Amino acid sequence: MSSELAQPRESMDFDVVIVGGGPAGLAAAIRLKQLQPDLAVVLIEKGSELGAHILSGAIIDPAPLDALLPGWREDKDPPLRTGVNADEFFWLTERRAVRLPHFLMPKLMSNHGAFIGSLGNLVRWLGAKAEALGVDVFPGFAGAELLFGPRGEVLGVATGDMGIGRDGLPKDSLTRGIELRGKYVLIAEGAHGSLAKKLIAHFRLSEGREPQKFGLGLKELWQIDKALCRPGLARHSFGWPLDDSTGGGSFLYHFDEDHVSVGFVVHLNYANPTLSPFDEFQRFKTHPSVAPLFEGARRISYGARAITEGGWQSVPKLAFPGGALIGCAAGFVNVPRIKGSHNAIASGALAAEHVIEALGQGRANDELSAYEAAWRGSVIGRDLFPVRNVKPLWSKFGTIKGIGLGGIDMWLNTLTGHSPFGTMAHGKPDHACLKPLAEGQPLAYGKPDGRLTFDRLSSVFISNTNHEEDQPIHLRLKDPSIPIAYNLPVYGEPARLYCPAGVYELTYADEAQKSDPRFVINAQNCVHCKTCDIKDPAQNIDWTPPEGGGGPNYPNM
């Protein structure tokens, strides 16, 4: 280590340290200051600004927001304006769209009363509310390291050093990270965050739980012909272009006067190593029931993000010595409702209340066991419990039978409070579900037309993704030989396909002969979706935070 990096970091003390400026982290910060205004609360966010890395459909259930900030609807500039006024569900074949009768849908699937909008803009609005209450909000700072005390308790986090060259040596611009120490640390990094991953492993928080399951969500924001826009329409579909054994589906949300959010989710327990979630999304837009919506339209933005899908039975233990997991770091997404932000807000507020209780008792850096005990009986648990079998039924029986059985199970849970299936197991983690090339049917994708369908690089361009190129590669291979020696012959090296940003590619000394392959990591393209860390069959890729402020800069996503 160089002498510059051996120097001690500056340290700052707070009552509560929050890592992650999404809805969970900001809700926790706001609730803490509501309950105890003189509390010293700091929140760090790795994006260049609040909302820069936030990506969601998004249909937002406002109930937890109503509880946190009851007057938000009367704000002079409310963050959500378009209420859902129509729900449509379709089953797609290659040429047809069959609308499912609304009366078949369990009542909990209804979106009436919810809002369509930008979760990123909601986060920016929440950030202003937090700062007005006195929260210290620092965007552009990634939580890179956990700080432990003598008893193994978490004392805080350190932000990443800035100004390290790709060779690992300090540059003239070196700025050391800062140690942020607190009586409690709340981890709100979102799905599969780097610190949350370390905490879950270190404290064995997932013992006795089912493996966490994930999906990859891809989204584009379009400006369309006003005559075609139906503000308040929420449309979802299942089926084509995915086969019956591959879970996933689409969304189309109309809002404002001429905007549509279009997205596609692929469950990451898919088996075919030649499947490309990005290209399946592009294919979806060519469906005869979808393509006319985008005639003459303009694509504004693109992004991708992993989604936690394990639900009730996969939520790890939330409390650890010195802090807790909140929001999607804990895995509170309701899969059939395709919603998680409402539970993120609720969990942030719930954790804050238990932190205040602990501080009031003179405690610090111990386990918030009351928070762990409370969540299953809270609004979060009541939201997740009735849908706990939807994902495992889908995975076990395929899309057609699985969705049908899942619908029946949700109805029975709604009407009787019980399920004939009990609580089902998920089984294998997603990375273990991929089958070797020899056992699958290869998939092929057409060339994008640049009007309705696009390639990865042009998509990354409109995500405004940017990283300082002269910095250590933040996508680290535990064993550099595995991509070529194992993943390529067995699986065709699937990283080049499951990555939605063109980060991973294979190059050859002789392209014609495909000789002397080399695995290339284009880390500057990374949109921080974490899919590689989740889906790599060898579990060889470790996603770590790049320099703070790097990554996508999503507008209105």
Coordinates of C-alpha atoms in Angstrom, one line a residue:
M1 CA 0.0 0.0 0.0
S2 CA 1.3 3.5 -0.9
S3 CA 2.0 5.9 1.9
E4 CA -0.9 8.1 0.9
L5 CA -3.4 5.3 1.2
A6 CA -1.9 4.3 4.6
Q7 CA -2.8 7.6 6.1
P8 CA -5.8 7.6 8.5
R9 CA -9.1 8.8 7.1
E10 CA -11.1 11.6 8.5
S11 CA -13.8 10.5 10.9
M12 CA -17.2 12.0 11.6
D13 CA -19.7 11.0 14.3
F14 CA -23.5 10.8 14.0
D15 CA -26.4 9.3 15.8
V16 CA -27.5 7.4 12.7
V17 CA -25.8 6.6 9.4
I18 CA -27.9 5.7 6.4
V19 CA -26.4 4.1 3.2
G20 CA -28.6 4.6 0.2
G21 CA -30.7 7.5 -1.0
G22 CA -33.7 5.6 -2.3
P23 CA -37.2 5.6 -0.9
A24 CA -36.2 3.4 2.1
G25 CA -33.2 5.4 3.2
L26 CA -35.0 8.8 2.8
A27 CA -38.1 7.6 4.6
A28 CA -35.9 6.4 7.5
A29 CA -34.1 9.8 7.6
I30 CA -37.4 11.7 7.5
R31 CA -39.0 9.6 10.2
L32 CA -36.0 9.9 12.5
K33 CA -36.1 13.7 12.3
Q34 CA -39.8 13.8 12.7
L35 CA -39.5 11.8 16.0
Q36 CA -36.4 13.5 17.3
P37 CA -35.5 16.7 15.5
D38 CA -32.1 17.2 17.2
L39 CA -30.8 13.8 16.1
A40 CA -27.7 13.9 13.9
V41 CA -28.5 11.9 10.8
V42 CA -26.3 11.5 7.7
L43 CA -27.3 9.8 4.4
I44 CA -24.9 8.9 1.7
E45 CA -25.8 8.0 -1.9
K46 CA -23.5 6.6 -4.5
G47 CA -25.2 8.3 -7.4
S48 CA -24.1 11.8 -8.6
E49 CA -27.4 13.1 -7.2
L50 CA -30.5 11.7 -5.4
G51 CA -32.5 9.8 -8.0
A52 CA -29.6 9.3 -10.4
H53 CA -29.5 5.5 -9.9
I54 CA -33.3 5.1 -9.2
L55 CA -35.1 2.9 -11.6
S56 CA -38.7 1.5 -11.3
G57 CA -41.7 1.1 -13.5
A58 CA -43.3 2.8 -11.6
I59 CA -46.8 2.3 -10.1
I60 CA -46.6 3.5 -6.5
D61 CA -49.0 2.5 -3.8
P62 CA -49.3 5.8 -1.8
A63 CA -50.4 4.4 1.6
P64 CA -47.0 4.4 3.3
L65 CA -46.3 7.9 1.8
D66 CA -49.6 9.1 3.2
A67 CA -48.5 7.8 6.6
L68 CA -45.1 9.4 6.4
L69 CA -46.0 12.7 4.9
P70 CA -49.8 13.1 5.1
G71 CA -50.0 16.4 3.3
W72 CA -47.9 15.4 0.3
R73 CA -50.9 15.6 -2.1
E74 CA -51.4 19.3 -1.3
D75 CA -47.7 20.2 -1.9
K76 CA -47.3 23.0 -4.5
D77 CA -45.2 20.6 -6.6
P78 CA -46.4 17.0 -5.7
P79 CA -44.1 14.2 -6.9
L80 CA -47.0 12.0 -8.2
R81 CA -49.8 13.4 -10.3
T82 CA -51.2 10.6 -12.5
G83 CA -53.6 8.3 -10.8
V84 CA -54.2 4.8 -12.2
N85 CA -57.7 4.7 -13.8
A86 CA -57.5 1.6 -15.9
D87 CA -55.9 -1.9 -15.4
E88 CA -55.4 -4.2 -18.4
F89 CA -53.8 -7.7 -18.3
F90 CA -52.9 -9.6 -21.5
W91 CA -51.7 -13.0 -22.5
L92 CA -49.5 -12.7 -25.6
T93 CA -48.9 -15.1 -28.3
E94 CA -46.6 -14.2 -31.2
R95 CA -49.4 -12.4 -33.1
R96 CA -52.3 -12.0 -30.7
A97 CA -53.0 -10.3 -27.4
V98 CA -55.7 -12.0 -25.3
R99 CA -57.2 -9.7 -22.6
L100 CA -57.8 -11.5 -19.3
P101 CA -61.2 -10.7 -17.6
H102 CA -60.7 -8.2 -14.8
F103 CA -63.0 -10.2 -12.5
L104 CA -60.5 -13.0 -12.5
M105 CA -57.8 -10.8 -10.9
P106 CA -57.4 -11.1 -7.1
K107 CA -58.4 -7.8 -5.5
L108 CA -54.9 -7.1 -4.2
M109 CA -53.8 -6.9 -7.9
S110 CA -55.9 -3.8 -8.5
N111 CA -53.9 -0.6 -9.0
H112 CA -56.8 1.8 -8.5
G113 CA -55.7 4.4 -5.9
A114 CA -52.1 4.0 -6.9
F115 CA -50.1 6.5 -9.0
I116 CA -48.0 6.3 -12.2
G117 CA -44.9 8.4 -12.2
S118 CA -41.1 8.6 -11.8
L119 CA -39.7 7.0 -8.6
G120 CA -36.5 9.0 -9.3
N121 CA -38.5 12.3 -9.1
L122 CA -40.3 11.0 -5.9
V123 CA -36.9 10.4 -4.4
R124 CA -35.7 13.9 -5.3
W125 CA -38.8 15.3 -3.6
L126 CA -38.2 13.2 -0.5
G127 CA -34.6 14.3 -0.4
A128 CA -35.7 17.9 -0.3
K129 CA -38.0 17.1 2.6
A130 CA -35.2 15.3 4.4
E131 CA -32.8 18.2 4.0
A132 CA -35.4 20.6 5.2
L133 CA -35.6 18.6 8.4
G134 CA -31.9 18.8 8.9
V135 CA -30.6 15.5 7.5
D136 CA -27.1 15.7 6.1
V137 CA -27.4 14.3 2.5
F138 CA -24.3 13.5 0.6
P139 CA -24.7 12.3 -3.0
G140 CA -21.7 11.1 -4.9
F141 CA -20.3 9.0 -2.0
A142 CA -20.4 5.3 -2.1
G143 CA -20.4 3.1 1.0
A144 CA -17.3 1.0 0.3
E145 CA -16.3 -0.5 3.7
L146 CA -18.0 -1.6 6.9
L147 CA -16.4 -0.4 10.2
F148 CA -16.5 -3.0 13.0
G149 CA -16.0 -2.5 16.7
P150 CA -14.1 -4.8 19.2
R151 CA -17.2 -7.0 19.8
G152 CA -17.8 -7.4 16.1
E153 CA -20.5 -4.8 16.0
V154 CA -21.0 -2.4 13.1
L155 CA -19.8 1.1 14.1
G156 CA -20.3 2.8 10.7
V157 CA -19.1 2.8 7.1
A158 CA -16.3 4.3 5.1
T159 CA -16.8 6.0 1.8
G160 CA -14.6 5.0 -1.1
D161 CA -11.3 6.6 -1.9
M162 CA -11.3 8.8 -5.0
G163 CA -8.4 9.4 -7.3
I164 CA -7.0 5.8 -7.5
G165 CA -5.7 4.8 -10.9
R166 CA -6.5 1.6 -12.7
D167 CA -3.1 0.3 -11.6
G168 CA -4.3 0.7 -7.9
L169 CA -1.8 3.6 -7.3
P170 CA -2.9 7.0 -6.1
K171 CA -3.2 9.8 -8.6
D172 CA -2.5 13.5 -7.9
S173 CA -6.3 13.9 -7.4
L174 CA -6.4 11.4 -4.5
T175 CA -9.0 12.1 -1.9
R176 CA -9.3 9.6 0.9
G177 CA -12.7 8.3 2.0
I178 CA -14.4 9.4 5.2
E179 CA -15.3 7.2 8.1
L180 CA -18.9 7.9 9.1
R181 CA -19.6 6.5 12.5
G182 CA -23.0 6.1 14.1
K183 CA -24.9 4.5 17.0
Y184 CA -26.8 2.7 14.3
V185 CA -26.3 2.1 10.6
L186 CA -29.2 1.5 8.3
I187 CA -28.4 -0.2 4.9
A188 CA -30.7 0.9 2.1
E189 CA -28.7 0.1 -1.0
G190 CA -31.4 -1.6 -3.0
A191 CA -31.4 -5.0 -4.5
H192 CA -28.1 -7.0 -3.9
G193 CA -26.2 -4.1 -2.6
S194 CA -22.4 -4.6 -1.9
L195 CA -22.5 -3.8 1.8
A196 CA -25.7 -5.8 2.4
K197 CA -24.2 -8.8 0.6
K198 CA -21.2 -8.6 3.0
L199 CA -23.4 -8.2 6.1
I200 CA -25.7 -11.1 5.1
A201 CA -22.7 -13.4 4.7
H202 CA -20.7 -12.1 7.8
F203 CA -23.6 -12.3 10.2
R204 CA -25.3 -15.3 8.5
L205 CA -28.5 -13.4 8.2
S206 CA -29.9 -15.7 5.5
E207 CA -29.6 -18.9 7.6
G208 CA -33.0 -20.7 7.8
R209 CA -34.4 -18.6 4.9
E210 CA -35.0 -19.6 1.3
P211 CA -32.4 -18.4 -1.3
Q212 CA -33.2 -14.9 -2.4
K213 CA -34.6 -14.8 -6.0
F214 CA -34.1 -12.0 -8.5
G215 CA -35.4 -10.6 -11.8
L216 CA -33.8 -8.2 -14.2
G217 CA -36.0 -5.2 -14.9
L218 CA -35.4 -3.2 -18.1
K219 CA -37.2 0.0 -18.8
E220 CA -37.4 2.7 -21.5
L221 CA -39.1 6.1 -21.2
W222 CA -40.8 7.3 -24.4
Q223 CA -42.5 10.5 -25.5
I224 CA -45.4 9.4 -27.8
D225 CA -48.2 11.0 -29.9
K226 CA -50.6 12.7 -27.5
A227 CA -53.5 11.2 -29.4
L228 CA -52.3 7.7 -28.4
C229 CA -51.5 8.5 -24.8
R230 CA -54.1 7.4 -22.2
P231 CA -52.8 8.9 -18.9
G232 CA -53.6 6.6 -16.0
L233 CA -53.6 3.3 -18.0
A234 CA -51.6 0.4 -16.6
R235 CA -51.1 -2.5 -18.9
H236 CA -49.3 -5.7 -18.1
S237 CA -48.7 -8.8 -20.1
F238 CA -47.3 -12.4 -19.8
G239 CA -46.2 -14.9 -22.4
W240 CA -44.5 -14.0 -25.7
P241 CA -41.7 -13.5 -26.4
L242 CA -40.7 -15.7 -23.4
D243 CA -41.4 -19.5 -23.6
D244 CA -43.5 -21.1 -20.9
S245 CA -40.5 -22.2 -18.8
T246 CA -39.1 -18.7 -18.6
G247 CA -40.7 -16.3 -16.1
G248 CA -41.3 -12.7 -16.8
G249 CA -43.6 -10.1 -18.3
S250 CA -44.1 -6.5 -19.5
F251 CA -45.5 -3.2 -18.4
L252 CA -46.8 -0.2 -20.2
Y253 CA -47.7 2.8 -18.1
H254 CA -49.2 6.0 -19.6
F255 CA -48.7 9.2 -17.6
D256 CA -48.5 13.0 -18.0
E257 CA -49.8 14.0 -21.5
D258 CA -47.6 12.1 -23.8
H259 CA -45.2 9.8 -21.8
V260 CA -45.1 6.0 -21.6
S261 CA -42.9 3.9 -19.5
V262 CA -42.3 0.5 -21.2
G263 CA -40.5 -2.2 -19.5
F264 CA -39.8 -5.9 -19.3
V265 CA -38.8 -8.2 -16.4
V266 CA -37.1 -11.5 -16.9
H267 CA -36.8 -13.8 -13.9
L268 CA -33.2 -14.7 -13.4
N269 CA -33.8 -18.3 -12.7
Y270 CA -34.1 -18.9 -16.5
A271 CA -32.2 -22.0 -17.7
N272 CA -31.2 -21.2 -21.4
P273 CA -27.7 -19.8 -21.4
T274 CA -28.2 -18.2 -24.8
L275 CA -31.2 -16.1 -23.6
S276 CA -30.6 -12.3 -23.6
P277 CA -33.1 -10.4 -21.4
F278 CA -32.2 -7.1 -23.2
D279 CA -33.0 -8.6 -26.7
E280 CA -36.2 -10.2 -25.3
F281 CA -37.3 -6.7 -24.3
Q282 CA -36.6 -5.3 -27.7
R283 CA -38.5 -8.2 -29.3
F284 CA -41.5 -7.5 -27.0
K285 CA -41.9 -4.0 -28.5
T286 CA -42.4 -5.5 -32.0
H287 CA -45.6 -7.2 -31.0
P288 CA -48.6 -6.1 -33.2
S289 CA -50.5 -4.9 -30.1
V290 CA -47.5 -2.8 -28.9
A291 CA -45.5 -1.5 -31.8
P292 CA -48.2 1.0 -33.1
L293 CA -47.9 2.9 -29.8
F294 CA -44.3 3.9 -30.7
E295 CA -44.9 5.1 -34.3
G296 CA -43.1 8.4 -34.7
A297 CA -42.3 8.4 -30.9
R298 CA -39.0 9.4 -29.3
R299 CA -37.1 7.2 -26.8
I300 CA -35.9 9.4 -24.0
S301 CA -34.1 7.1 -21.6
Y302 CA -33.1 3.6 -20.8
G303 CA -32.1 1.7 -17.7
A304 CA -31.9 -1.7 -16.1
R305 CA -31.9 -3.0 -12.5
A306 CA -32.1 -6.2 -10.6
I307 CA -35.3 -6.8 -8.6
T308 CA -35.6 -8.9 -5.4
E309 CA -38.3 -11.5 -6.0
G310 CA -38.0 -14.0 -3.1
G311 CA -40.6 -12.4 -1.0
W312 CA -41.8 -13.5 2.5
Q313 CA -39.7 -16.7 2.7
S314 CA -36.5 -15.2 1.4
V315 CA -36.3 -12.1 3.6
P316 CA -33.0 -12.4 5.6
K317 CA -32.8 -11.6 9.3
L318 CA -33.0 -7.8 9.2
A319 CA -31.1 -6.8 12.4
F320 CA -27.4 -7.2 13.0
P321 CA -25.2 -5.8 15.8
G322 CA -25.1 -2.1 15.1
G323 CA -27.9 -1.7 12.5
A324 CA -30.4 -3.1 10.1
L325 CA -31.4 -3.8 6.5
I326 CA -34.3 -1.8 5.0
G327 CA -36.1 -1.6 1.7
C328 CA -35.0 -3.7 -1.3
A329 CA -31.8 -4.5 0.5
A330 CA -34.1 -6.6 2.7
G331 CA -36.1 -7.9 -0.2
F332 CA -39.6 -6.4 0.3
V333 CA -40.8 -6.5 -3.4
N334 CA -44.3 -7.9 -3.9
V335 CA -43.8 -9.8 -7.2
P336 CA -47.4 -10.2 -8.5
R337 CA -48.1 -6.5 -7.7
I338 CA -44.7 -5.5 -9.3
K339 CA -44.2 -3.1 -6.5
G340 CA -41.6 -2.5 -3.8
S341 CA -41.3 1.2 -3.2
H342 CA -44.3 1.3 -0.9
N343 CA -42.8 -1.4 1.3
A344 CA -39.4 0.4 1.1
I345 CA -40.9 3.5 2.6
A346 CA -42.8 1.5 5.2
S347 CA -39.7 -0.4 6.3
G348 CA -37.6 2.8 6.5
A349 CA -40.2 4.4 8.8
L350 CA -40.5 1.2 10.8
A351 CA -36.8 0.9 11.3
A352 CA -36.5 4.5 12.3
E353 CA -39.1 4.1 15.0
H354 CA -37.2 1.2 16.5
V355 CA -33.9 3.2 16.3
I356 CA -35.5 6.0 18.3
E357 CA -36.8 3.6 20.8
A358 CA -33.3 2.1 21.3
L359 CA -31.6 5.5 21.5
G360 CA -34.2 6.5 24.1
Q361 CA -33.2 3.6 26.2
G362 CA -29.5 4.7 26.0
R363 CA -28.5 1.9 23.7
A364 CA -26.1 2.0 20.8
N365 CA -24.5 -0.4 18.3
D366 CA -26.5 -3.4 19.5
E367 CA -29.1 -5.5 17.7
L368 CA -32.5 -3.9 16.8
S369 CA -34.2 -7.2 17.6
A370 CA -37.6 -5.5 18.0
Y371 CA -37.5 -4.3 14.3
E372 CA -36.8 -7.9 13.2
A373 CA -39.7 -9.1 15.3
A374 CA -42.1 -6.4 14.1
W375 CA -41.9 -6.5 10.3
R376 CA -43.9 -9.7 9.6
G377 CA -46.9 -8.3 11.6
S378 CA -46.6 -4.9 10.0
V379 CA -48.2 -3.6 6.7
I380 CA -45.1 -5.1 5.0
G381 CA -45.8 -8.6 6.2
R382 CA -49.5 -8.3 5.5
D383 CA -48.6 -7.3 1.9
L384 CA -46.1 -10.1 1.3
F385 CA -47.7 -13.1 3.1
P386 CA -50.7 -13.6 0.8
V387 CA -48.5 -13.6 -2.3
R388 CA -45.7 -15.8 -0.9
N389 CA -46.4 -18.7 -3.2
V390 CA -46.8 -16.9 -6.5
K391 CA -43.1 -16.9 -7.5
P392 CA -42.4 -20.6 -6.5
L393 CA -45.6 -21.8 -8.3
W394 CA -44.5 -19.9 -11.4
S395 CA -41.0 -21.3 -11.2
K396 CA -42.2 -24.9 -10.6
F397 CA -45.1 -25.2 -13.1
G398 CA -44.2 -22.6 -15.8
T399 CA -46.0 -19.5 -16.8
I400 CA -49.4 -20.8 -17.9
K401 CA -50.1 -23.3 -15.0
G402 CA -48.0 -21.3 -12.5
I403 CA -49.9 -18.0 -13.0
G404 CA -53.2 -19.8 -12.9
L405 CA -52.3 -21.6 -9.6
G406 CA -50.8 -18.4 -8.2
G407 CA -54.1 -16.6 -8.9
I408 CA -56.1 -19.3 -7.2
D409 CA -53.7 -19.2 -4.2
M410 CA -54.0 -15.4 -3.9
W411 CA -57.8 -15.6 -4.0
L412 CA -57.8 -18.3 -1.3
N413 CA -55.4 -16.2 0.8
T414 CA -57.6 -13.2 0.4
L415 CA -60.9 -15.0 1.2
T416 CA -59.8 -17.4 3.9
G417 CA -56.3 -16.3 5.0
H418 CA -54.9 -19.7 4.2
S419 CA -53.2 -21.5 1.3
P420 CA -53.4 -25.2 0.4
F421 CA -49.7 -25.0 -0.5
G422 CA -48.6 -23.7 2.9
T423 CA -45.4 -21.7 2.3
M424 CA -43.5 -23.1 -0.6
A425 CA -39.7 -23.3 -1.0
H426 CA -37.8 -21.6 -3.9
G427 CA -35.2 -24.2 -4.1
K428 CA -32.0 -23.3 -6.0
P429 CA -30.5 -19.8 -6.2
D430 CA -30.7 -18.2 -9.6
H431 CA -27.1 -18.8 -10.6
A432 CA -27.6 -22.6 -10.2
C433 CA -30.5 -22.7 -12.6
L434 CA -28.5 -22.2 -15.8
K435 CA -28.2 -25.3 -17.9
P436 CA -25.2 -26.2 -20.1
L437 CA -25.3 -25.2 -23.8
A438 CA -25.6 -28.8 -24.8
E439 CA -28.9 -29.1 -23.0
G440 CA -30.7 -26.1 -24.5
Q441 CA -32.1 -24.8 -27.8
P442 CA -30.0 -21.9 -29.0
L443 CA -31.8 -18.5 -29.3
A444 CA -31.1 -16.0 -32.0
Y445 CA -32.0 -12.4 -32.2
G446 CA -32.5 -10.1 -35.1
K447 CA -30.6 -6.9 -35.8
P448 CA -32.2 -3.7 -34.2
D449 CA -33.8 -1.2 -36.5
G450 CA -32.8 1.9 -34.5
R451 CA -36.4 3.2 -34.4
L452 CA -38.3 0.7 -32.3
T453 CA -35.5 -1.8 -31.3
F454 CA -32.0 -0.8 -30.3
D455 CA -28.6 -2.2 -29.4
R456 CA -27.0 -2.1 -26.0
L457 CA -24.5 0.7 -26.6
S458 CA -27.0 3.2 -27.9
S459 CA -29.2 2.3 -25.0
V460 CA -26.4 2.9 -22.4
F461 CA -25.7 6.2 -24.1
I462 CA -29.1 7.5 -23.2
S463 CA -28.8 6.3 -19.7
N464 CA -26.2 9.0 -19.3
T465 CA -23.8 6.4 -17.8
N466 CA -20.3 7.7 -17.0
H467 CA -17.4 6.4 -15.0
E468 CA -13.9 7.8 -14.6
E469 CA -12.0 5.5 -16.9
D470 CA -8.7 5.6 -15.0
Q471 CA -9.9 3.9 -11.9
P472 CA -9.7 0.2 -10.7
I473 CA -12.3 -2.0 -12.5
H474 CA -15.2 -2.4 -10.1
L475 CA -16.3 -5.7 -11.6
R476 CA -13.8 -8.1 -10.0
L477 CA -13.1 -11.6 -11.1
K478 CA -12.3 -14.0 -8.2
D479 CA -10.5 -16.2 -10.7
P480 CA -9.6 -14.5 -14.0
S481 CA -9.3 -17.9 -15.8
I482 CA -12.9 -19.0 -15.2
P483 CA -14.7 -17.0 -18.1
I484 CA -12.6 -18.7 -20.8
A485 CA -11.7 -22.0 -19.1
Y486 CA -15.1 -22.9 -17.7
N487 CA -18.0 -20.5 -18.6
L488 CA -17.2 -20.4 -22.3
P489 CA -17.1 -24.1 -23.1
V490 CA -19.9 -25.1 -20.8
Y491 CA -22.3 -22.1 -21.1
G492 CA -21.0 -20.0 -24.0
E493 CA -20.0 -17.4 -21.5
P494 CA -23.4 -16.0 -20.7
A495 CA -22.2 -12.7 -19.2
R496 CA -22.1 -11.2 -22.7
L497 CA -25.9 -12.0 -23.0
Y498 CA -27.4 -11.4 -19.5
C499 CA -25.6 -8.1 -19.0
P500 CA -28.0 -5.4 -20.3
A501 CA -25.2 -2.8 -20.9
G502 CA -22.5 -4.5 -23.0
V503 CA -20.1 -4.6 -20.1
Y504 CA -18.8 -8.1 -21.0
E505 CA -17.6 -9.3 -24.4
L506 CA -15.5 -12.0 -26.0
T507 CA -12.7 -11.0 -28.5
Y508 CA -10.6 -13.3 -30.5
A509 CA -7.1 -13.1 -31.9
D510 CA -8.6 -14.6 -35.1
E511 CA -12.3 -13.7 -35.4
A512 CA -12.8 -16.0 -38.4
Q513 CA -11.4 -19.1 -36.6
K514 CA -12.6 -18.0 -33.1
S515 CA -9.2 -18.7 -31.8
D516 CA -7.5 -17.4 -28.6
P517 CA -10.6 -16.0 -26.9
R518 CA -10.2 -13.2 -24.4
F519 CA -12.8 -12.0 -21.9
V520 CA -13.1 -8.2 -21.8
I521 CA -14.8 -6.1 -19.1
N522 CA -16.0 -2.7 -20.3
A523 CA -16.6 -1.4 -16.8
Q524 CA -17.4 2.1 -18.0
N525 CA -20.7 0.8 -19.5
C526 CA -22.0 -0.6 -16.2
V527 CA -25.5 0.7 -15.2
H528 CA -25.1 -0.9 -11.7
C529 CA -27.9 -3.5 -12.3
K530 CA -25.9 -6.2 -10.3
T531 CA -27.1 -9.0 -12.7
C532 CA -23.6 -10.3 -13.2
D533 CA -23.1 -10.8 -9.5
I534 CA -26.4 -12.7 -9.3
K535 CA -26.5 -14.8 -12.4
D536 CA -22.8 -15.8 -13.1
P537 CA -23.0 -19.6 -12.9
A538 CA -19.5 -19.8 -11.3
Q539 CA -20.3 -17.0 -8.9
N540 CA -17.0 -15.5 -10.0
I541 CA -18.0 -11.8 -10.5
D542 CA -18.0 -9.5 -7.5
W543 CA -19.7 -6.2 -8.1
T544 CA -18.1 -3.5 -6.0
P545 CA -18.8 0.2 -5.9
P546 CA -16.8 2.4 -8.3
E547 CA -15.9 5.9 -7.4
G548 CA -18.8 7.8 -6.0
G549 CA -20.9 9.6 -8.6
G550 CA -20.1 7.1 -11.3
G551 CA -22.8 5.1 -13.1
P552 CA -26.1 6.1 -14.8
N553 CA -27.8 9.4 -14.4
Y554 CA -31.4 8.6 -15.0
P555 CA -33.8 11.5 -15.8
N556 CA -37.4 11.0 -14.8
M557 CA -37.0 7.2 -14.4

